PDB file of C-alpha atoms in Angstrom:
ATOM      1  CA  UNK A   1      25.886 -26.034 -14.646  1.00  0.00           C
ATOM      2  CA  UNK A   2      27.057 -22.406 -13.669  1.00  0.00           C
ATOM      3  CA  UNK A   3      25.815 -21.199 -16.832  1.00  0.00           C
ATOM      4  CA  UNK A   4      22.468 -22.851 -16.648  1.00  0.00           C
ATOM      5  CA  UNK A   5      22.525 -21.075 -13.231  1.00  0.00           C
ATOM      6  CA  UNK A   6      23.506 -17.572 -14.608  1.00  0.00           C
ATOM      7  CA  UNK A   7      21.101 -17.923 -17.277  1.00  0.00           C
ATOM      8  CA  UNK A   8      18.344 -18.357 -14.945  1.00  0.00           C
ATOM      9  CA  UNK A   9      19.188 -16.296 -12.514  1.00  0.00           C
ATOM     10  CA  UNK A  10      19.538 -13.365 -14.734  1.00  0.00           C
ATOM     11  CA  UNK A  11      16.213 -14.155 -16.890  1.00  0.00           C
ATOM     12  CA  UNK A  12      13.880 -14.731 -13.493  1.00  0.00           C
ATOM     13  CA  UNK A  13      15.453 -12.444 -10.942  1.00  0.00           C
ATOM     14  CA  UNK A  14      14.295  -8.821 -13.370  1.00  0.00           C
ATOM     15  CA  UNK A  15      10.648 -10.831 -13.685  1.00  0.00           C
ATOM     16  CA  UNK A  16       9.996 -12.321 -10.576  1.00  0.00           C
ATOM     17  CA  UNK A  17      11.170  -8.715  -8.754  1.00  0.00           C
ATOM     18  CA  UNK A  18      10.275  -5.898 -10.979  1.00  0.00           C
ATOM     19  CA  UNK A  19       6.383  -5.942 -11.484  1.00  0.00           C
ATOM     20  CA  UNK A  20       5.157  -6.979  -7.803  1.00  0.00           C
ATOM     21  CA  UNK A  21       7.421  -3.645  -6.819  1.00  0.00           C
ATOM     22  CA  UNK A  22       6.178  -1.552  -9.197  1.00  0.00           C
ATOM     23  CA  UNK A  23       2.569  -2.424  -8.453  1.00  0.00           C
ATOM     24  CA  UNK A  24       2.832  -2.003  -5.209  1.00  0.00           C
ATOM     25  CA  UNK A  25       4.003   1.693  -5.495  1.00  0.00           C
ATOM     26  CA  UNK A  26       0.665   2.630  -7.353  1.00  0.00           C
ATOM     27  CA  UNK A  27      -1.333   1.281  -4.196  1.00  0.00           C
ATOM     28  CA  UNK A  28       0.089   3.445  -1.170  1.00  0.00           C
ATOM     29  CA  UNK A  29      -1.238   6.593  -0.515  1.00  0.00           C
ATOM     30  CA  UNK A  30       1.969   8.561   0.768  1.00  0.00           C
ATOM     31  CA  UNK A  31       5.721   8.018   0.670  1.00  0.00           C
ATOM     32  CA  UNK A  32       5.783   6.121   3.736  1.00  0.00           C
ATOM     33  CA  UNK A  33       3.025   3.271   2.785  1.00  0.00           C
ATOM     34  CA  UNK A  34       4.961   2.787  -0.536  1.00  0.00           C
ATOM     35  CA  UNK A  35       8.378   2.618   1.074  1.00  0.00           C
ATOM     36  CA  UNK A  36       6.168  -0.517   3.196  1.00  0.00           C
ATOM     37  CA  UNK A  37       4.115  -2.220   0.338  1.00  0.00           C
ATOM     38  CA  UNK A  38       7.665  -1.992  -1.472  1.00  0.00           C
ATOM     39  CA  UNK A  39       9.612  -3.629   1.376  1.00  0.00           C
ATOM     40  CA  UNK A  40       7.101  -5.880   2.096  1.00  0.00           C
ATOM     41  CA  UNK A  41       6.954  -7.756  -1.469  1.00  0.00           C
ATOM     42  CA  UNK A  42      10.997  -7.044  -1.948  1.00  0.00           C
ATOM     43  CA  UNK A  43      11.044  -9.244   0.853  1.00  0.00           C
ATOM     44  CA  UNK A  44       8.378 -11.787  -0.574  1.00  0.00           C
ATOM     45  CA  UNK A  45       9.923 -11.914  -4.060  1.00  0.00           C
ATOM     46  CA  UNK A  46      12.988 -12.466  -2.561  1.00  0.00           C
ATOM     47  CA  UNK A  47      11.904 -15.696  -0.427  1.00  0.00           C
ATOM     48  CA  UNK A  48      10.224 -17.076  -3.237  1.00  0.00           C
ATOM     49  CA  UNK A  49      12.776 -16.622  -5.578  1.00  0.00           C
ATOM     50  CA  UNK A  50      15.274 -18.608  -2.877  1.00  0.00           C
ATOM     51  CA  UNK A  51      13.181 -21.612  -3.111  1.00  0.00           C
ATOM     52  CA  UNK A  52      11.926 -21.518  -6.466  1.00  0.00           C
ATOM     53  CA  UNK A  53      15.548 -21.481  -7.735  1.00  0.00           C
ATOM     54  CA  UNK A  54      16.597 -24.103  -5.561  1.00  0.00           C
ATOM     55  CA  UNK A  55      13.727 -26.397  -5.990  1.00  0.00           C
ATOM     56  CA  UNK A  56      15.268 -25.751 -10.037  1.00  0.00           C
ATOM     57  CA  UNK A  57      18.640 -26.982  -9.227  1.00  0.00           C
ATOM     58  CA  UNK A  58      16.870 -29.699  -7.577  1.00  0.00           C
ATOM     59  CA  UNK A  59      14.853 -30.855 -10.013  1.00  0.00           C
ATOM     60  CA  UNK A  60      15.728 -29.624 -13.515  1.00  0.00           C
ATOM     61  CA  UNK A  61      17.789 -32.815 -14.087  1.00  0.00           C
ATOM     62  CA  UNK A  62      15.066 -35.247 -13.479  1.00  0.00           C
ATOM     63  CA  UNK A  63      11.810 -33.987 -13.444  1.00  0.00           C
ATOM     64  CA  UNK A  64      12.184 -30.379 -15.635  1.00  0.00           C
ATOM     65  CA  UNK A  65       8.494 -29.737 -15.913  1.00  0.00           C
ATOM     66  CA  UNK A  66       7.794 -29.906 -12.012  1.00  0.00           C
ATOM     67  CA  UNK A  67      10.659 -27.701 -11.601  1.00  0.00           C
ATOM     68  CA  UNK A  68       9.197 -25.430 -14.341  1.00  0.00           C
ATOM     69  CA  UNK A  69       5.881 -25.346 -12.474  1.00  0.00           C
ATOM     70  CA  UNK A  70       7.327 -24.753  -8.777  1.00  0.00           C
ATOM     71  CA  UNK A  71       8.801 -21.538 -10.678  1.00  0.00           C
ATOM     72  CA  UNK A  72       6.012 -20.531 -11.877  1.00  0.00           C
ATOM     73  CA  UNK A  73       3.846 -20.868  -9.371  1.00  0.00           C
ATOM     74  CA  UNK A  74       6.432 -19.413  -7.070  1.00  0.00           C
ATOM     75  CA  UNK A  75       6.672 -16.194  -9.607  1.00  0.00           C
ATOM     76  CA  UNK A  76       2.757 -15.706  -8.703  1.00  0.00           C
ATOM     77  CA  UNK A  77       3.085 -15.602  -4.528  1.00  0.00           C
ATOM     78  CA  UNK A  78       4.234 -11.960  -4.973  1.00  0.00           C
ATOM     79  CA  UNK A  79       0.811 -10.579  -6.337  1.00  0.00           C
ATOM     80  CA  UNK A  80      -0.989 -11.949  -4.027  1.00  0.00           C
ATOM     81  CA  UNK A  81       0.196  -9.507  -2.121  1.00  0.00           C
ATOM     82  CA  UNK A  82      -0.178  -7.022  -4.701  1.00  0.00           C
ATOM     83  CA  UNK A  83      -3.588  -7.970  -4.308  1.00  0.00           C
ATOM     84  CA  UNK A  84      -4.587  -7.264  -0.828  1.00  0.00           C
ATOM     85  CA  UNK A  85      -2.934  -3.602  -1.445  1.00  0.00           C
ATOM     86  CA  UNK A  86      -5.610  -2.727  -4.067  1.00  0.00           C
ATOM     87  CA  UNK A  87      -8.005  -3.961  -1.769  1.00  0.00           C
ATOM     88  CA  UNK A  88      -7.324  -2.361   0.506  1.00  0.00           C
ATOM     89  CA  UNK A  89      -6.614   0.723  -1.201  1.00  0.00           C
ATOM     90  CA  UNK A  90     -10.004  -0.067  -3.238  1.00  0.00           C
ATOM     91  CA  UNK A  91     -11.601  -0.355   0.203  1.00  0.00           C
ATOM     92  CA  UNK A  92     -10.137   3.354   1.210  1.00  0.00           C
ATOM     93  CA  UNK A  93     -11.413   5.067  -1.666  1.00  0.00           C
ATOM     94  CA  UNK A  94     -14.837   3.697  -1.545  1.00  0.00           C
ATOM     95  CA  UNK A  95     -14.879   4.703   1.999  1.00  0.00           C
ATOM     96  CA  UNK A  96     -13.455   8.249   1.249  1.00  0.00           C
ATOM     97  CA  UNK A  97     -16.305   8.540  -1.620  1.00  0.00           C
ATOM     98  CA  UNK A  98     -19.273   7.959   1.146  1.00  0.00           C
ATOM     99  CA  UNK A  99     -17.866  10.121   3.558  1.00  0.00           C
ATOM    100  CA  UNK A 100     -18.196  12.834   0.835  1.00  0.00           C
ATOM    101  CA  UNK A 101     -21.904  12.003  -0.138  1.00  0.00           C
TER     102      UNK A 101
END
């Protein structure tokens, strides 16, 4: 069991953490808005990852494809997020480009 847990932990943690950060530094517009978007989905990744690994140890023995599922749909939440940045930023630069006209 500990290795199954090792295993997972050191395959999902890098996957489910790394991206959603790194996106979320191209969408702020200054130091301080990255340093947010940043904290904002290191906090969200690390929720999700909470209960998407627990659900696992929950589940893996009797119903492994749910399990599977909850992970990966857990591994998604994050970009949501991601999301709404380059929306938003989206939305600033449009605004920025009428102001110029």
């Amino acid at each position: 069991m500990f290795t199954v847990i090792v295993v997972t932990a050191i395959f999902y943690i890098p996957f489910h953490v790394g991206p959603p950060v790194l996106l979320s530094l191209l969408y702020g517009r200054d130091a301080q808005q990255r340093k947010s978007y940043s904290q904002q989905i290191l906090l969200d990744s690390f929720l999700t990852m909470v209960v998407s690994i627990a659900a696992f140890f929950l589940l893996w023995q009797t119903h492994l494809g749910i399990a599977i599922a909850i992970m990966a749909v857990m591994m998604a939440l994050p970009y949501f997020r991601v999301w709404k940045f380059r929306k938003a930023s989206i939305g600033i630069d449009e605004r920025q480009d009428e102001e110029k006209d």
